[in-house]
Amino acid sequence: MNPAGGPGGGEPDVSVVVAVHNTMPYLTRCLTSLVEQSIGQRRMEAVVVDDGSTDGSSREIARFARRHPGLFTTVRQAHSGGPAAPSNRALEAARGRYVFFLGADDHLAPRALEQMVTMADNCRSDVLLCKMVPIGERTVPTGVFSRTAPLIRLVGDGLPWALSNTKLFRRSLIEEHGLRYDESMPAFSDQPFVLEACVRAQRISVLADQPHYFAVRRADGSNITFRTGAETRLRCVERLFEATCRCLPAGPVRDAFHRRHFHVELFQLFDGAYPRLPAPVRQRVCNGAARLVGTYGDGVVERLDTRRRRTLELARRGDDAGLCAEIAADPQRTARPAPATRRARLLRRFSFPATAADA
């Protein structure tokens, strides 16, 4: 571990956690956005955990740490297979009053941390969401960011659709309740963490006056969610439903979170890649989806749009042929690789010269 010294060794206002695995060239912009934060390096620390990168990310992290030794705490570990283990390792090292999780593909606006900390202090927020905007073909929630609000509800203000960990958390809340990521989940491990934090929070706030967080879809589609296999994703979706049942009593609030998981994570298992899976894998995915619909779907699946209801009903019936035909006829789900020229254009957009860390 290479710890940040920090002037005076005092408690920073915010620790930014960055879990990294093979995220070049996007990582350069991510780390540069931390160097450029208006809150200043006396009030923040960046805890960057390299989860066994092999693409040059390790060298880039070391370069930033050398040039900004008071800002970066760096850890390198063997590849764990997902963001949960490096995120937990970073939480062990974090010293800030607040913790913010930043995707290694993504970056922040220059005043993001300063404005988030100010609002959280003024509102006594335990969890604070900042406005996200997408870059590339990434999707981000919109409803929850319709307005700045000192207090939002678990349900009714869009929170179930905004369960990524890209939020500001009061670290005392995390430590008081022993909140950590489930390291058995290669995908979606942030959602149970975020759900429990929000359930235990006294106040959840939203800062939506301007874009603060830029969420990037990689040009090669290699973000962790998109490169995780269908059966692994299915197991992780099962854990999401288990987490909602653990954190919330039966009723409309729990149903609202279940609706999100049917609408997003379970439906996405039947994307354009599904028909190309081996038949035994398709059958196992189908059977697993059927179990989830049967166990958690009453009164929830009926509220989905027609397209999703039809897909999940085919899965519930085990109709693999029907699913393949449904997907083939749906242009929104027919997989289309990005043209090479577009990939190159996006890569150029996020590439930086070697002197970027000096900014």
C-alpha positions as semicolon CSV with decimal commas, in nm:
position;residue;x (nm);y (nm);z (nm)
1;M;0,000;0,000;0,000
2;N;0,116;0,349;-0,081
3;P;-0,073;0,581;0,156
4;A;-0,132;0,948;0,095
5;G;0,045;1,160;0,348
6;G;-0,207;1,443;0,358
7;P;-0,101;1,776;0,508
8;G;-0,121;1,747;0,884
9;G;-0,249;1,390;0,861
10;G;-0,602;1,512;0,951
11;E;-0,930;1,356;0,852
12;P;-1,021;1,456;0,495
13;D;-1,374;1,565;0,414
14;V;-1,413;1,301;0,146
15;S;-1,244;0,979;0,036
16;V;-1,295;0,896;-0,331
17;V;-1,284;0,520;-0,398
18;V;-1,175;0,406;-0,745
19;A;-1,171;0,031;-0,817
20;V;-0,960;-0,032;-1,129
21;H;-0,925;-0,326;-1,362
22;N;-0,797;-0,264;-1,716
23;T;-0,962;0,073;-1,773
24;M;-0,713;0,251;-1,998
25;P;-0,736;0,501;-2,161
26;Y;-1,042;0,614;-1,963
27;L;-0,852;0,594;-1,634
28;T;-0,639;0,893;-1,727
29;R;-0,937;1,123;-1,746
30;C;-1,087;0,972;-1,432
31;L;-0,776;1,044;-1,224
32;T;-0,721;1,382;-1,386
33;S;-1,073;1,483;-1,280
34;L;-0,973;1,410;-0,919
35;V;-0,654;1,615;-0,942
36;E;-0,863;1,905;-1,074
37;Q;-1,126;1,905;-0,797
38;S;-1,194;2,251;-0,656
39;I;-1,233;2,112;-0,304
40;G;-0,853;2,096;-0,294
41;Q;-0,616;1,820;-0,196
42;R;-0,616;1,918;0,172
43;R;-0,983;1,819;0,199
44;M;-0,988;1,496;-0,003
45;E;-0,808;1,171;-0,064
46;A;-0,830;0,927;-0,354
47;V;-0,809;0,558;-0,264
48;V;-0,729;0,372;-0,586
49;V;-0,726;-0,010;-0,578
50;D;-0,578;-0,183;-0,881
51;D;-0,747;-0,521;-0,913
52;G;-0,476;-0,699;-1,110
53;S;-0,472;-0,480;-1,421
54;T;-0,263;-0,589;-1,719
55;D;-0,327;-0,307;-1,967
56;G;-0,106;-0,028;-1,831
57;S;-0,353;0,092;-1,566
58;S;-0,101;0,003;-1,294
59;R;0,163;0,229;-1,449
60;E;-0,088;0,511;-1,485
61;I;-0,193;0,484;-1,120
62;A;0,173;0,489;-1,012
63;R;0,240;0,793;-1,230
64;F;-0,042;0,992;-1,069
65;A;0,062;0,880;-0,720
66;R;0,421;0,996;-0,779
67;R;0,310;1,338;-0,897
68;H;0,043;1,387;-0,631
69;P;0,168;1,190;-0,327
70;G;-0,054;1,375;-0,079
71;L;-0,367;1,291;-0,274
72;F;-0,348;0,925;-0,375
73;T;-0,351;0,612;-0,162
74;T;-0,282;0,318;-0,392
75;V;-0,327;-0,055;-0,343
76;R;-0,252;-0,336;-0,588
77;Q;-0,398;-0,685;-0,551
78;A;-0,451;-0,998;-0,758
79;H;-0,750;-0,987;-0,988
80;S;-1,063;-1,075;-0,788
81;G;-1,312;-1,097;-1,075
82;G;-1,525;-0,795;-0,993
83;P;-1,538;-0,454;-0,823
84;A;-1,659;-0,579;-0,482
85;A;-1,324;-0,687;-0,335
86;P;-1,129;-0,374;-0,441
87;S;-1,413;-0,154;-0,314
88;N;-1,402;-0,328;0,025
89;R;-1,025;-0,294;0,037
90;A;-1,061;0,078;-0,031
91;L;-1,320;0,118;0,243
92;E;-1,070;-0,028;0,489
93;A;-0,823;0,245;0,395
94;A;-1,067;0,538;0,367
95;R;-1,037;0,813;0,629
96;G;-1,283;1,077;0,505
97;R;-1,601;1,194;0,674
98;Y;-1,772;1,098;0,348
99;V;-1,697;0,831;0,088
100;F;-1,767;0,873;-0,282
101;F;-1,740;0,588;-0,533
102;L;-1,613;0,683;-0,878
103;G;-1,609;0,436;-1,166
104;A;-1,263;0,405;-1,322
105;D;-1,425;0,459;-1,664
106;D;-1,598;0,778;-1,549
107;H;-1,503;1,128;-1,438
108;L;-1,628;1,421;-1,233
109;A;-1,698;1,786;-1,304
110;P;-1,437;2,013;-1,138
111;R;-1,663;2,137;-0,855
112;A;-1,849;1,811;-0,795
113;L;-1,695;1,704;-0,465
114;E;-1,694;2,053;-0,314
115;Q;-2,061;2,103;-0,393
116;M;-2,161;1,757;-0,274
117;V;-1,983;1,791;0,060
118;T;-2,129;2,139;0,114
119;M;-2,483;2,019;0,051
120;A;-2,440;1,705;0,261
121;D;-2,312;1,913;0,552
122;N;-2,591;2,171;0,518
123;C;-2,865;1,906;0,486
124;R;-2,713;1,653;0,728
125;S;-2,734;1,395;0,449
126;D;-2,631;1,035;0,506
127;V;-2,651;0,959;0,134
128;L;-2,634;1,217;-0,144
129;L;-2,691;1,158;-0,517
130;C;-2,533;1,389;-0,773
131;K;-2,664;1,444;-1,124
132;M;-2,523;1,196;-1,374
133;V;-2,502;1,236;-1,750
134;P;-2,415;0,962;-2,002
135;I;-2,131;0,954;-2,252
136;G;-2,141;0,709;-2,540
137;E;-2,423;0,456;-2,518
138;R;-2,427;0,443;-2,139
139;T;-2,766;0,488;-1,976
140;V;-2,822;0,672;-1,648
141;P;-3,131;0,741;-1,438
142;T;-3,313;1,066;-1,506
143;G;-3,623;1,088;-1,285
144;V;-3,435;1,111;-0,956
145;F;-3,235;1,404;-1,096
146;S;-3,535;1,616;-1,198
147;R;-3,464;1,861;-0,914
148;T;-3,231;1,930;-0,625
149;A;-3,392;1,805;-0,305
150;P;-3,268;1,802;0,056
151;L;-3,479;1,494;0,129
152;I;-3,615;1,218;-0,096
153;R;-3,811;0,900;-0,021
154;L;-3,709;0,540;-0,081
155;V;-3,998;0,516;-0,328
156;G;-4,173;0,794;-0,515
157;D;-3,876;1,007;-0,618
158;G;-3,699;0,766;-0,852
159;L;-3,448;0,609;-0,612
160;P;-3,514;0,242;-0,708
161;W;-3,392;0,327;-1,059
162;A;-3,068;0,481;-0,925
163;L;-2,896;0,203;-0,731
164;S;-2,541;0,242;-0,857
165;N;-2,283;0,327;-0,592
166;T;-2,190;0,659;-0,756
167;K;-2,306;0,854;-0,452
168;L;-2,170;1,032;-0,148
169;F;-2,208;0,827;0,173
170;R;-2,146;0,937;0,529
171;R;-1,865;0,705;0,635
172;S;-1,993;0,676;0,993
173;L;-2,313;0,521;0,850
174;I;-2,106;0,265;0,658
175;E;-1,896;0,174;0,959
176;E;-2,176;0,178;1,216
177;H;-2,368;-0,086;1,019
178;G;-2,066;-0,274;0,884
179;L;-2,172;-0,217;0,524
180;R;-1,955;-0,394;0,269
181;Y;-1,985;-0,532;-0,083
182;D;-2,075;-0,897;-0,141
183;E;-1,755;-1,035;-0,292
184;S;-1,938;-1,339;-0,431
185;M;-2,115;-1,108;-0,682
186;P;-1,901;-1,028;-0,991
187;A;-2,181;-0,799;-1,115
188;F;-2,436;-0,571;-0,942
189;S;-2,253;-0,594;-0,606
190;D;-2,303;-0,222;-0,548
191;Q;-2,682;-0,251;-0,542
192;P;-2,728;-0,440;-0,211
193;F;-2,470;-0,207;-0,054
194;V;-2,657;0,102;-0,177
195;L;-2,998;-0,037;-0,084
196;E;-2,898;-0,110;0,274
197;A;-2,727;0,227;0,310
198;C;-3,040;0,404;0,187
199;V;-3,270;0,198;0,411
200;R;-3,056;0,284;0,715
201;A;-3,003;0,651;0,621
202;Q;-3,189;0,920;0,810
203;R;-3,172;1,156;0,512
204;I;-3,112;1,096;0,141
205;S;-3,053;1,407;-0,071
206;V;-3,014;1,489;-0,440
207;L;-2,790;1,753;-0,599
208;A;-2,920;1,809;-0,951
209;D;-2,845;2,171;-1,033
210;Q;-2,593;2,075;-1,305
211;P;-2,406;1,767;-1,434
212;H;-2,156;1,645;-1,176
213;Y;-2,084;1,286;-1,284
214;F;-2,002;1,175;-1,638
215;A;-2,079;0,803;-1,687
216;V;-1,891;0,647;-1,978
217;R;-1,986;0,343;-2,187
218;R;-1,660;0,208;-2,319
219;A;-1,627;0,199;-2,695
220;D;-1,550;-0,174;-2,682
221;G;-1,846;-0,250;-2,453
222;S;-1,617;-0,402;-2,189
223;N;-1,766;-0,243;-1,876
224;I;-1,796;-0,517;-1,612
225;T;-2,172;-0,561;-1,644
226;F;-2,148;-0,616;-2,018
227;R;-1,865;-0,868;-2,007
228;T;-2,008;-1,090;-1,730
229;G;-2,160;-1,417;-1,852
230;A;-2,536;-1,474;-1,854
231;E;-2,539;-1,748;-1,590
232;T;-2,321;-1,543;-1,357
233;R;-2,547;-1,242;-1,406
234;L;-2,849;-1,460;-1,330
235;R;-2,694;-1,568;-0,999
236;C;-2,625;-1,205;-0,916
237;V;-2,983;-1,105;-1,002
238;E;-3,103;-1,373;-0,758
239;R;-2,890;-1,205;-0,490
240;L;-3,054;-0,870;-0,567
241;F;-3,399;-1,009;-0,491
242;E;-3,266;-1,172;-0,175
243;A;-3,119;-0,838;-0,066
244;T;-3,448;-0,652;-0,105
245;C;-3,625;-0,919;0,101
246;R;-3,356;-0,891;0,369
247;C;-3,371;-0,511;0,387
248;L;-3,739;-0,439;0,330
249;P;-4,064;-0,591;0,459
250;A;-4,317;-0,724;0,209
251;G;-4,527;-0,447;0,062
252;P;-4,526;-0,167;-0,197
253;V;-4,177;-0,038;-0,116
254;R;-4,016;-0,378;-0,166
255;D;-4,228;-0,430;-0,479
256;A;-4,095;-0,105;-0,626
257;F;-3,738;-0,235;-0,603
258;H;-3,841;-0,576;-0,738
259;R;-4,005;-0,404;-1,031
260;R;-3,674;-0,238;-1,112
261;H;-3,491;-0,573;-1,107
262;F;-3,744;-0,734;-1,340
263;H;-3,744;-0,429;-1,568
264;V;-3,366;-0,395;-1,589
265;E;-3,142;-0,678;-1,470
266;L;-3,362;-0,981;-1,541
267;F;-3,490;-0,853;-1,874
268;Q;-3,134;-0,775;-1,986
269;L;-3,048;-1,145;-1,966
270;F;-3,258;-1,185;-2,280
271;D;-3,060;-0,943;-2,495
272;G;-2,923;-0,989;-2,844
273;A;-2,654;-1,225;-2,718
274;Y;-2,902;-1,474;-2,569
275;P;-2,982;-1,667;-2,894
276;R;-2,609;-1,727;-2,950
277;L;-2,561;-1,900;-2,615
278;P;-2,534;-2,281;-2,612
279;A;-2,877;-2,441;-2,578
280;P;-2,808;-2,586;-2,227
281;V;-2,702;-2,242;-2,103
282;R;-3,012;-2,081;-2,250
283;Q;-3,227;-2,340;-2,075
284;R;-3,061;-2,278;-1,739
285;V;-3,103;-1,902;-1,777
286;C;-3,465;-1,955;-1,877
287;N;-3,532;-2,181;-1,580
288;G;-3,366;-1,939;-1,340
289;A;-3,571;-1,647;-1,470
290;A;-3,886;-1,859;-1,436
291;R;-3,804;-1,924;-1,068
292;L;-3,761;-1,554;-1,001
293;V;-4,085;-1,461;-1,176
294;G;-4,268;-1,733;-0,983
295;T;-4,120;-1,633;-0,650
296;Y;-4,124;-1,254;-0,667
297;G;-4,338;-1,159;-0,966
298;D;-4,695;-1,158;-0,831
299;G;-4,838;-0,809;-0,861
300;V;-4,507;-0,679;-0,997
301;V;-4,449;-0,829;-1,343
302;E;-4,803;-0,725;-1,438
303;R;-4,694;-0,361;-1,401
304;L;-4,413;-0,391;-1,657
305;D;-4,448;-0,270;-2,014
306;T;-4,588;-0,512;-2,270
307;R;-4,249;-0,593;-2,422
308;R;-4,094;-0,695;-2,092
309;R;-4,403;-0,881;-1,971
310;R;-4,407;-1,085;-2,290
311;T;-4,038;-1,178;-2,258
312;L;-4,064;-1,278;-1,893
313;E;-4,379;-1,478;-1,959
314;L;-4,197;-1,672;-2,233
315;A;-3,916;-1,737;-1,986
316;R;-4,160;-1,845;-1,718
317;R;-4,304;-2,101;-1,962
318;G;-3,955;-2,221;-2,058
319;D;-4,019;-2,128;-2,422
320;D;-3,664;-2,096;-2,551
321;A;-3,768;-2,097;-2,918
322;G;-4,022;-1,826;-2,850
323;L;-3,761;-1,616;-2,672
324;C;-3,513;-1,647;-2,957
325;A;-3,781;-1,547;-3,207
326;E;-3,893;-1,256;-2,988
327;I;-3,536;-1,125;-2,960
328;A;-3,467;-1,165;-3,333
329;A;-3,776;-0,956;-3,411
330;D;-3,682;-0,679;-3,166
331;P;-3,440;-0,427;-3,322
332;Q;-3,365;-0,279;-2,980
333;R;-3,216;-0,609;-2,868
334;T;-3,042;-0,725;-3,182
335;A;-2,673;-0,697;-3,098
336;R;-2,486;-0,463;-3,329
337;P;-2,112;-0,417;-3,270
338;A;-1,994;-0,060;-3,285
339;P;-1,825;0,025;-3,616
340;A;-1,447;0,037;-3,594
341;T;-1,443;0,402;-3,692
342;R;-1,678;0,486;-3,406
343;R;-1,468;0,288;-3,156
344;A;-1,158;0,472;-3,271
345;R;-1,333;0,805;-3,244
346;L;-1,443;0,737;-2,886
347;L;-1,101;0,610;-2,787
348;R;-0,942;0,926;-2,925
349;R;-1,193;1,131;-2,727
350;F;-1,080;0,978;-2,398
351;S;-0,707;0,954;-2,468
352;F;-0,477;1,203;-2,298
353;P;-0,113;1,296;-2,339
354;A;0,138;1,179;-2,080
355;T;0,143;1,523;-1,919
356;A;-0,225;1,515;-1,819
357;A;-0,140;1,434;-1,457
358;D;0,036;1,766;-1,426
359;A;-0,290;1,954;-1,460
